[in-house]
Tab-separated table of C-alpha atoms in Angstrom:
chain	number	residue	atom	x	y	z
A	18	MET	CA	67.022	50.274	129.583
A	19	LYS	CA	63.554	51.410	130.736
A	20	LYS	CA	65.088	52.715	133.983
A	21	LEU	CA	67.571	54.703	131.923
A	22	PHE	CA	64.744	56.292	129.895
A	23	ILE	CA	62.928	57.235	133.091
A	24	LEU	CA	66.117	58.747	134.535
A	25	ILE	CA	66.698	60.816	131.388
A	26	ALA	CA	63.054	61.875	131.359
A	27	ALA	CA	63.329	63.061	134.942
A	28	VAL	CA	66.349	65.172	134.080
A	29	LEU	CA	64.468	66.760	131.176
A	30	GLY	CA	61.336	67.377	133.230
A	31	VAL	CA	59.422	64.928	131.022
A	32	THR	CA	57.294	62.177	132.488
A	33	VAL	CA	56.737	58.778	130.959
A	34	LEU	CA	53.412	58.044	129.275
A	35	SER	CA	51.192	56.195	131.717
A	36	SER	CA	48.732	53.454	130.881
A	37	CYS	CA	45.818	55.875	131.231
A	38	GLY	CA	47.405	58.168	128.664
A	39	THR	CA	47.366	61.299	130.805
A	40	ALA	CA	51.110	61.801	131.259
A	41	GLN	CA	53.794	62.882	128.833
A	42	ALA	CA	55.063	60.734	126.040
A	43	TYR	CA	58.817	60.228	126.259
A	44	GLN	CA	60.726	59.568	123.048
A	45	PRO	CA	64.261	58.203	122.924
A	46	ASP	CA	65.148	60.481	119.960
A	47	ILE	CA	64.055	63.665	121.706
A	48	HIS	CA	66.342	66.636	120.991
A	49	VAL	CA	67.133	68.982	123.869
A	50	HIS	CA	70.394	70.724	123.092
A	51	THR	CA	70.679	71.173	119.351
A	52	LYS	CA	71.403	74.154	117.097
A	53	ASP	CA	69.241	73.038	114.172
A	54	VAL	CA	65.555	72.912	115.067
A	55	THR	CA	62.676	71.998	112.753
A	56	LEU	CA	59.171	72.798	113.973
A	57	LYS	CA	55.691	72.779	112.479
A	58	LEU	CA	53.135	75.313	113.726
A	59	TRP	CA	49.367	75.096	113.196
A	60	VAL	CA	47.544	78.425	113.455
A	61	ASP	CA	43.840	79.007	112.895
A	62	LEU	CA	42.298	79.608	109.484
A	63	ASN	CA	43.041	82.963	107.845
A	64	GLN	CA	45.719	83.761	110.414
A	65	GLY	CA	48.797	82.490	108.605
A	66	THR	CA	49.956	85.863	107.276
A	67	TYR	CA	50.106	87.443	110.714
A	68	TYR	CA	51.771	84.499	112.440
A	69	ARG	CA	54.375	83.991	109.719
A	70	LYS	CA	55.594	87.497	110.522
A	71	VAL	CA	55.538	86.627	114.246
A	72	VAL	CA	57.599	83.521	113.581
A	73	GLN	CA	60.122	85.567	111.616
A	74	ASP	CA	60.472	87.882	114.611
A	75	PHE	CA	60.909	84.862	116.882
A	76	GLU	CA	63.700	83.512	114.695
A	77	LYS	CA	65.464	86.899	114.673
A	78	ALA	CA	65.215	87.028	118.465
A	79	HIS	CA	67.057	83.690	118.731
A	80	PRO	CA	70.090	83.935	116.418
A	81	ASP	CA	71.829	81.183	118.390
A	82	LYS	CA	69.559	78.600	116.734
A	83	ASN	CA	68.905	77.602	113.131
A	84	TYR	CA	65.130	77.457	113.230
A	85	HIS	CA	63.147	75.950	110.380
A	86	ILE	CA	59.528	76.692	111.303
A	87	THR	CA	56.675	75.920	108.930
A	88	VAL	CA	53.421	77.792	109.592
A	89	LEU	CA	50.264	76.086	108.361
A	90	GLU	CA	46.614	77.036	108.732
A	91	SER	CA	44.359	74.432	110.337
A	92	GLU	CA	40.907	74.894	111.826
A	93	SER	CA	41.475	75.186	115.572
A	94	GLY	CA	38.274	73.297	116.375
A	95	GLN	CA	39.613	70.256	114.524
A	96	ALA	CA	43.129	70.371	115.954
A	97	SER	CA	42.423	67.944	118.794
A	98	THR	CA	40.956	65.411	116.360
A	99	ASN	CA	43.864	65.769	113.940
A	100	VAL	CA	46.505	65.529	116.662
A	101	GLN	CA	44.935	62.428	118.184
A	102	LYS	CA	44.514	60.807	114.775
A	103	ASP	CA	48.216	60.950	113.925
A	104	PRO	CA	50.238	62.744	116.617
A	105	GLU	CA	53.594	62.075	114.988
A	106	ALA	CA	52.456	63.802	111.777
A	107	ALA	CA	50.785	66.679	113.604
A	108	ALA	CA	52.299	70.064	114.340
A	109	ASP	CA	54.761	70.494	117.190
A	110	VAL	CA	52.761	73.521	118.350
A	111	PHE	CA	49.053	73.926	117.594
A	112	ILE	CA	46.113	76.097	118.584
A	113	THR	CA	42.979	74.590	120.094
A	114	PRO	CA	39.900	75.774	122.018
A	115	ASN	CA	40.242	75.065	125.729
A	116	ASP	CA	37.180	72.798	125.803
A	117	ARG	CA	39.184	70.184	123.829
A	118	LEU	CA	42.026	70.112	126.340
A	119	GLY	CA	40.666	67.222	128.407
A	120	GLN	CA	40.392	64.986	125.346
A	121	LEU	CA	43.963	65.752	124.362
A	122	VAL	CA	45.319	65.089	127.837
A	123	GLU	CA	43.395	61.852	128.274
A	124	ALA	CA	44.681	60.692	124.882
A	125	GLY	CA	48.281	61.448	125.890
A	126	ALA	CA	48.575	63.769	122.897
A	127	VAL	CA	49.532	67.024	124.592
A	128	TYR	CA	52.696	67.923	126.478
A	129	GLN	CA	52.483	68.877	130.143
A	130	LEU	CA	54.364	72.144	130.516
A	131	THR	CA	57.647	71.941	132.367
A	132	LYS	CA	58.549	75.605	131.870
A	133	TYR	CA	56.838	79.007	131.815
A	134	THR	CA	53.972	77.992	134.118
A	135	SER	CA	54.666	80.686	136.724
A	136	GLY	CA	54.654	83.339	134.005
A	137	ILE	CA	51.395	82.045	132.559
A	138	LYS	CA	49.768	82.214	135.995
A	139	ALA	CA	51.052	85.707	136.737
A	140	ASN	CA	50.435	87.280	133.355
A	141	ASN	CA	46.992	86.038	132.270
A	142	THR	CA	43.433	86.343	133.525
A	143	PRO	CA	42.535	83.790	136.224
A	144	THR	CA	39.993	82.126	133.952
A	145	ALA	CA	42.496	81.825	131.104
A	146	VAL	CA	44.899	80.150	133.529
A	147	ARG	CA	42.139	77.712	134.487
A	148	ALA	CA	41.477	77.130	130.798
A	149	ALA	CA	45.110	76.055	130.312
A	150	THR	CA	44.923	73.684	133.268
A	151	TYR	CA	43.427	70.209	133.497
A	152	LYS	CA	43.207	68.255	136.744
A	153	GLY	CA	45.673	70.603	138.390
A	154	LYS	CA	48.345	70.430	135.683
A	155	MET	CA	49.101	72.969	132.989
A	156	TYR	CA	49.108	71.989	129.326
A	157	GLY	CA	48.566	75.163	127.325
A	158	PHE	CA	49.616	78.758	126.705
A	159	PRO	CA	46.519	81.027	126.674
A	160	THR	CA	46.276	83.422	123.760
A	161	THR	CA	42.671	84.680	124.013
A	162	ALA	CA	39.921	85.064	126.614
A	163	GLU	CA	36.620	85.682	124.869
A	164	SER	CA	32.871	85.485	125.284
A	165	MET	CA	29.763	86.788	123.586
A	166	PHE	CA	28.289	90.220	124.369
A	167	LEU	CA	25.230	92.384	123.683
A	168	VAL	CA	25.168	94.672	120.642
A	169	TYR	CA	22.359	97.185	120.218
A	170	ASP	CA	21.203	100.159	118.175
A	171	LYS	CA	21.601	103.330	120.246
A	172	ARG	CA	18.754	104.939	118.301
A	173	LYS	CA	16.380	102.411	119.865
A	174	PHE	CA	17.818	101.850	123.348
A	175	SER	CA	19.388	103.940	126.063
A	176	ALA	CA	22.182	102.549	128.220
A	177	ALA	CA	19.613	101.997	130.994
A	178	ASP	CA	17.283	100.068	128.672
A	179	VAL	CA	19.835	97.310	128.078
A	180	THR	CA	20.599	96.545	131.707
A	181	SER	CA	17.777	94.024	132.119
A	182	PHE	CA	16.134	91.514	129.820
A	183	ALA	CA	12.675	92.798	130.760
A	184	LYS	CA	13.512	96.433	129.949
A	185	LEU	CA	15.319	95.467	126.763
A	186	THR	CA	12.497	93.394	125.325
A	187	ALA	CA	9.887	95.957	126.394
A	188	LYS	CA	11.635	98.648	124.355
A	189	GLY	CA	12.757	96.763	121.234
A	190	LYS	CA	13.427	93.454	119.537
A	191	LEU	CA	16.247	91.166	120.668
A	192	GLY	CA	17.709	88.498	118.385
A	193	ILE	CA	18.835	85.176	119.902
A	194	ASN	CA	19.578	81.816	118.323
A	195	LEU	CA	16.716	79.761	119.765
A	196	GLN	CA	15.784	77.353	116.988
A	197	GLU	CA	18.978	76.114	115.362
A	198	ALA	CA	22.310	74.447	116.038
A	199	GLY	CA	24.289	76.628	118.399
A	200	ALA	CA	21.387	77.412	120.716
A	201	ASP	CA	23.127	75.192	123.285
A	202	TYR	CA	26.255	77.371	123.221
A	203	ARG	CA	24.183	80.480	123.892
A	204	GLU	CA	21.585	79.291	126.403
A	205	THR	CA	23.414	76.682	128.503
A	206	PRO	CA	25.171	79.292	130.695
A	207	TRP	CA	21.770	80.606	131.811
A	208	PHE	CA	21.295	77.454	133.889
A	209	ILE	CA	24.530	78.321	135.657
A	210	SER	CA	23.387	81.931	136.092
A	211	ASN	CA	20.414	80.590	138.029
A	212	GLY	CA	22.462	78.338	140.307
A	213	SER	CA	22.778	74.999	138.508
A	214	TYR	CA	26.089	73.301	137.707
A	215	LEU	CA	27.464	71.824	134.496
A	216	TYR	CA	29.877	69.033	135.478
A	217	GLY	CA	30.266	70.435	138.964
A	218	LYS	CA	31.262	73.811	140.334
A	219	ASN	CA	34.652	73.755	138.592
A	220	GLY	CA	33.514	71.954	135.411
A	221	GLU	CA	35.633	68.847	136.059
A	222	ASP	CA	33.184	66.553	137.866
A	223	PRO	CA	31.506	64.230	135.337
A	224	TYR	CA	28.830	63.408	137.933
A	225	GLY	CA	28.161	67.006	138.961
A	226	THR	CA	25.529	68.263	136.483
A	227	THR	CA	22.464	69.618	138.312
A	228	PHE	CA	20.330	71.015	135.494
A	229	ASN	CA	17.419	68.874	136.733
A	230	SER	CA	17.221	70.857	139.974
A	231	ALA	CA	14.285	73.170	140.726
A	232	LYS	CA	16.358	76.088	139.465
A	233	GLY	CA	17.099	74.223	136.251
A	234	VAL	CA	13.375	73.707	135.692
A	235	GLN	CA	12.901	77.442	136.242
A	236	VAL	CA	15.278	78.213	133.375
A	237	LEU	CA	13.502	75.783	131.053
A	238	THR	CA	10.146	77.310	132.025
A	239	TRP	CA	11.486	80.816	131.339
A	240	LEU	CA	12.883	79.680	127.993
A	241	GLY	CA	9.576	78.063	126.981
A	242	LYS	CA	7.751	81.341	127.572
A	243	LEU	CA	10.023	83.248	125.181
A	244	GLN	CA	8.051	81.933	122.202
A	245	HIS	CA	5.177	84.166	123.354
A	246	ASN	CA	7.356	87.276	123.609
A	247	LYS	CA	6.972	89.131	120.301
A	248	ASN	CA	10.115	91.126	121.003
A	249	VAL	CA	12.319	88.027	121.205
A	250	VAL	CA	13.208	87.023	117.648
A	251	PRO	CA	14.924	83.734	116.678
A	252	VAL	CA	17.962	84.476	114.489
A	253	ASN	CA	21.154	82.726	113.558
A	254	ALA	CA	22.905	83.086	110.190
A	255	ASP	CA	20.422	85.850	109.361
A	256	GLU	CA	21.380	87.926	112.425
A	257	ILE	CA	23.158	90.660	110.476
A	258	SER	CA	20.437	91.029	107.846
A	259	ALA	CA	17.791	91.027	110.587
A	260	MET	CA	19.545	93.965	112.264
A	261	GLN	CA	19.956	95.775	108.976
A	262	SER	CA	16.276	95.418	108.072
A	263	GLY	CA	15.020	96.426	111.511
A	264	LYS	CA	13.655	92.974	112.301
A	265	ILE	CA	15.786	93.173	115.449
A	266	ASN	CA	17.384	96.108	117.254
A	267	ALA	CA	19.771	94.154	119.510
A	268	ALA	CA	21.470	90.767	119.521
A	269	LEU	CA	23.522	88.421	121.657
A	270	THR	CA	26.535	88.128	119.394
A	271	GLY	CA	30.255	87.412	119.161
A	272	THR	CA	33.439	89.087	118.021
A	273	TRP	CA	33.154	87.441	114.607
A	274	ASN	CA	30.234	89.798	113.804
A	275	ALA	CA	31.768	92.941	115.327
A	276	PRO	CA	33.397	94.325	112.145
A	277	THR	CA	30.117	94.088	110.225
A	278	TYR	CA	28.146	95.743	113.020
A	279	LYS	CA	30.719	98.550	113.215
A	280	GLN	CA	30.335	99.164	109.494
A	281	MET	CA	26.547	98.912	109.596
A	282	LEU	CA	25.738	100.945	112.718
A	283	GLY	CA	28.742	103.244	112.995
A	284	LYS	CA	28.312	105.745	115.829
A	285	ASN	CA	24.920	104.157	116.661
A	286	MET	CA	26.532	100.861	117.642
A	287	GLY	CA	26.216	100.121	121.359
A	288	VAL	CA	27.998	97.213	123.023
A	289	THR	CA	27.822	96.046	126.597
A	290	VAL	CA	27.616	93.025	128.883
A	291	TYR	CA	24.584	90.747	128.907
A	292	PRO	CA	21.583	92.097	130.833
A	293	THR	CA	20.159	90.644	134.021
A	294	ALA	CA	17.164	88.295	133.914
A	295	ASP	CA	14.786	86.825	136.465
A	296	PHE	CA	14.511	83.122	135.738
A	297	GLY	CA	12.324	82.608	138.790
A	298	SER	CA	14.549	83.188	141.810
A	299	GLY	CA	15.358	86.874	141.399
A	300	ALA	CA	17.351	88.930	138.916
A	301	VAL	CA	20.815	87.581	138.069
A	302	PRO	CA	23.342	88.465	135.349
A	303	MET	CA	22.814	86.345	132.238
A	304	LYS	CA	26.072	84.486	131.757
A	305	ALA	CA	27.825	83.474	128.550
A	306	PHE	CA	30.413	80.786	127.982
A	307	GLU	CA	33.964	82.038	128.268
A	308	GLY	CA	36.529	80.326	126.125
A	309	SER	CA	40.259	80.575	125.674
A	310	ASN	CA	42.279	79.514	122.684
A	311	LEU	CA	45.456	77.757	123.744
A	312	TYR	CA	48.729	77.054	122.028
A	313	CYS	CA	49.666	73.522	123.040
A	314	VAL	CA	52.765	71.409	122.466
A	315	ASN	CA	52.432	68.024	120.840
A	316	ALA	CA	53.447	65.257	123.259
A	317	PHE	CA	55.394	63.629	120.424
A	318	THR	CA	57.503	66.653	119.483
A	319	LYS	CA	61.213	66.003	119.193
A	320	TYR	CA	61.964	69.535	120.348
A	321	PRO	CA	59.894	70.125	123.509
A	322	LEU	CA	61.986	72.965	124.911
A	323	ASP	CA	62.021	74.862	121.622
A	324	ALA	CA	58.326	74.165	121.065
A	325	MET	CA	57.484	75.576	124.500
A	326	GLN	CA	59.674	78.601	123.850
A	327	LEU	CA	57.864	79.235	120.563
A	328	ALA	CA	54.419	78.843	122.168
A	329	ASN	CA	55.442	81.219	124.947
A	330	TYR	CA	56.495	83.814	122.364
A	331	LEU	CA	53.284	83.369	120.339
A	332	THR	CA	51.250	84.218	123.441
A	333	SER	CA	53.350	87.128	124.713
A	334	PRO	CA	51.502	90.416	125.357
A	335	LYS	CA	53.105	92.099	122.329
A	336	VAL	CA	51.991	89.326	119.984
A	337	GLN	CA	48.514	89.261	121.556
A	338	VAL	CA	48.087	92.998	120.998
A	339	GLY	CA	49.144	92.490	117.391
A	340	ALA	CA	46.655	89.640	117.033
A	341	PHE	CA	43.909	91.915	118.338
A	342	GLN	CA	44.802	94.626	115.838
A	343	ALA	CA	45.199	92.244	112.897
A	344	LEU	CA	42.625	89.574	113.700
A	345	GLY	CA	40.283	90.983	116.337
A	346	LYS	CA	41.284	88.393	118.938
A	347	ILE	CA	40.627	89.502	122.532
A	348	PRO	CA	43.814	88.981	124.572
A	349	SER	CA	44.148	86.846	127.683
A	350	ALA	CA	47.369	88.545	128.822
A	351	LEU	CA	46.722	91.222	131.441
A	352	ALA	CA	49.303	93.593	129.975
A	353	ALA	CA	47.769	93.234	126.505
A	354	ARG	CA	44.319	94.005	127.915
A	355	ARG	CA	45.694	97.266	129.306
A	356	ASP	CA	47.228	98.322	126.000
A	357	PRO	CA	45.636	101.494	124.516
A	358	ALA	CA	44.931	99.668	121.244
A	359	VAL	CA	42.653	97.343	123.204
A	360	THR	CA	41.185	99.658	125.848
A	361	LYS	CA	39.954	102.232	123.324
A	362	ASP	CA	37.933	99.611	121.421
A	363	PRO	CA	34.310	99.356	122.662
A	364	VAL	CA	33.897	95.714	121.653
A	365	ALA	CA	37.084	94.721	123.441
A	366	LYS	CA	35.953	96.647	126.535
A	367	ALA	CA	32.611	94.827	126.507
A	368	VAL	CA	34.224	91.406	126.100
A	369	ILE	CA	36.782	92.134	128.826
A	370	ALA	CA	33.904	93.097	131.121
A	371	MET	CA	32.051	89.913	130.122
A	372	THR	CA	35.033	87.664	130.870
A	373	THR	CA	34.677	87.945	134.616
A	374	ALA	CA	33.052	85.532	137.049
A	375	LYS	CA	29.990	87.780	137.258
A	376	HIS	CA	29.163	87.546	133.567
A	377	SER	CA	30.686	84.343	132.174
A	378	VAL	CA	31.581	80.778	133.004
A	379	LEU	CA	34.515	78.815	131.624
A	380	MET	CA	33.404	76.139	129.207
A	381	PRO	CA	34.196	72.751	130.831
A	382	GLU	CA	37.146	70.855	129.383
A	383	ILE	CA	36.405	67.271	130.381
A	384	PRO	CA	35.832	64.729	127.573
A	385	GLU	CA	32.205	64.280	128.658
A	386	MET	CA	31.438	67.619	126.978
A	387	ASN	CA	31.364	65.663	123.711
A	388	VAL	CA	28.293	63.850	124.997
A	389	PHE	CA	26.782	67.026	126.433
A	390	TRP	CA	26.737	68.751	123.040
A	391	GLN	CA	24.931	65.786	121.516
A	392	HIS	CA	21.907	66.301	123.777
A	393	MET	CA	21.597	69.939	124.900
A	394	ASN	CA	20.574	71.650	121.672
A	395	ALA	CA	17.539	69.444	121.044
A	396	VAL	CA	16.222	70.039	124.571
A	397	LEU	CA	16.450	73.819	124.275
A	398	VAL	CA	15.048	74.072	120.753
A	399	ASP	CA	12.148	71.702	121.456
A	400	VAL	CA	11.211	73.595	124.609
A	401	TYR	CA	11.232	76.925	122.786
A	402	ASN	CA	9.179	75.510	119.912
A	403	GLY	CA	6.662	73.981	122.295
A	404	LYS	CA	7.388	70.376	121.383
A	405	ILE	CA	8.186	69.751	125.049
A	406	GLN	CA	5.417	70.990	127.338
A	407	PRO	CA	5.835	72.405	130.875
A	408	ALA	CA	4.514	69.208	132.470
A	409	GLN	CA	7.425	67.379	130.807
A	410	TYR	CA	10.229	69.730	131.853
A	411	GLN	CA	11.310	67.853	134.963
A	412	ALA	CA	11.332	64.456	133.244
A	413	THR	CA	13.149	65.960	130.250
A	414	LEU	CA	15.901	67.369	132.442
A	415	ASP	CA	16.126	64.146	134.471
A	416	LYS	CA	16.726	62.215	131.252
A	417	PHE	CA	19.144	64.848	129.993
A	418	VAL	CA	21.299	64.686	133.124
A	419	HIS	CA	21.249	60.876	132.944
A	420	ASP	CA	22.332	60.961	129.292
A	421	VAL	CA	25.265	63.344	129.831
A	422	THR	CA	26.519	61.617	132.982
A	423	PRO	CA	28.808	58.557	132.750
A	424	GLN	CA	27.150	55.497	134.171
A	425	LYS	CA	29.074	53.966	137.022
A	426	LYS	CA	29.966	50.326	136.547
């Protein structure tokens, strides 16, 4: 009987779940050719209204099927946890940040794509394609490609002023999260700017973190000196109010704050890529993490072909342009990025410029990132606050790399 299941799976393009949990789950009651299809879709919070209309359009475009698709809102950052907790109760199609992909694959909870992969590769940014891929296999449909960017008050800075960190902080006050949770998300890419690696050059080598190199120590030294720069101001939740009051004149920010800045600054709102900085080995572009939200298919879906078709539609250029207009999501699809609705928006232009190899680095997807986040923030915050002194930087980074690296048995 097992041989029969494997034969059927091969015909369907579905592989059998391996002992390590990284291959597909095959289910005997899987439905391939059926007219009545019931699917559950998880979209991110506050996005249900838009995607319910998208789903209606999808159903109209496929009159040959009787689709029954339920759209539910679920925090994308928790999707991987919820799917792994009870995959059979989870949505057939769900959205998740790309940095959770490795966990899902290793748990055997996400479906390896057997269709649409050539289109995904041809139609999306190279980094978004990488984001949908884990260990050489594709598991997701990219729907965004985003990073942070620099926002500034044009009344304080010229375009030339914001090209370098030194010029920027000589002219006005820059807000950065340096003292609270989330500092790790903002400052970690600077190590990579200066030539260190986080889990190897491609982000998939658990033994490849080199933050304790000489160049890594340079970044920590540079960061420690920021506490003495009166024009570098620690902000976080108070970023918007700090800009409004004049406490800061520029900030490293994200798309979630863009609407408020547009309303606050109006024609005086400037947006651009991160500036360059000299961490100790010459001026380099300050990088940010690039992330991509992915629509993935549950490995336990009973309708894998229909689920993939739905996910493909949800991430089509037309739907991505609509998501940008309705939700402010920066598209990953090349055609969507060329759409006038996107190209005329200054924030979108800045983010698109940021999401290149020069200015951003894809957030690693391997499960070890869970451990990384547990340690990085404390190192950065304590260095900035002076709790860790320069003489301790090397030992601190040595311990950090040890703590975030799996110990070989």
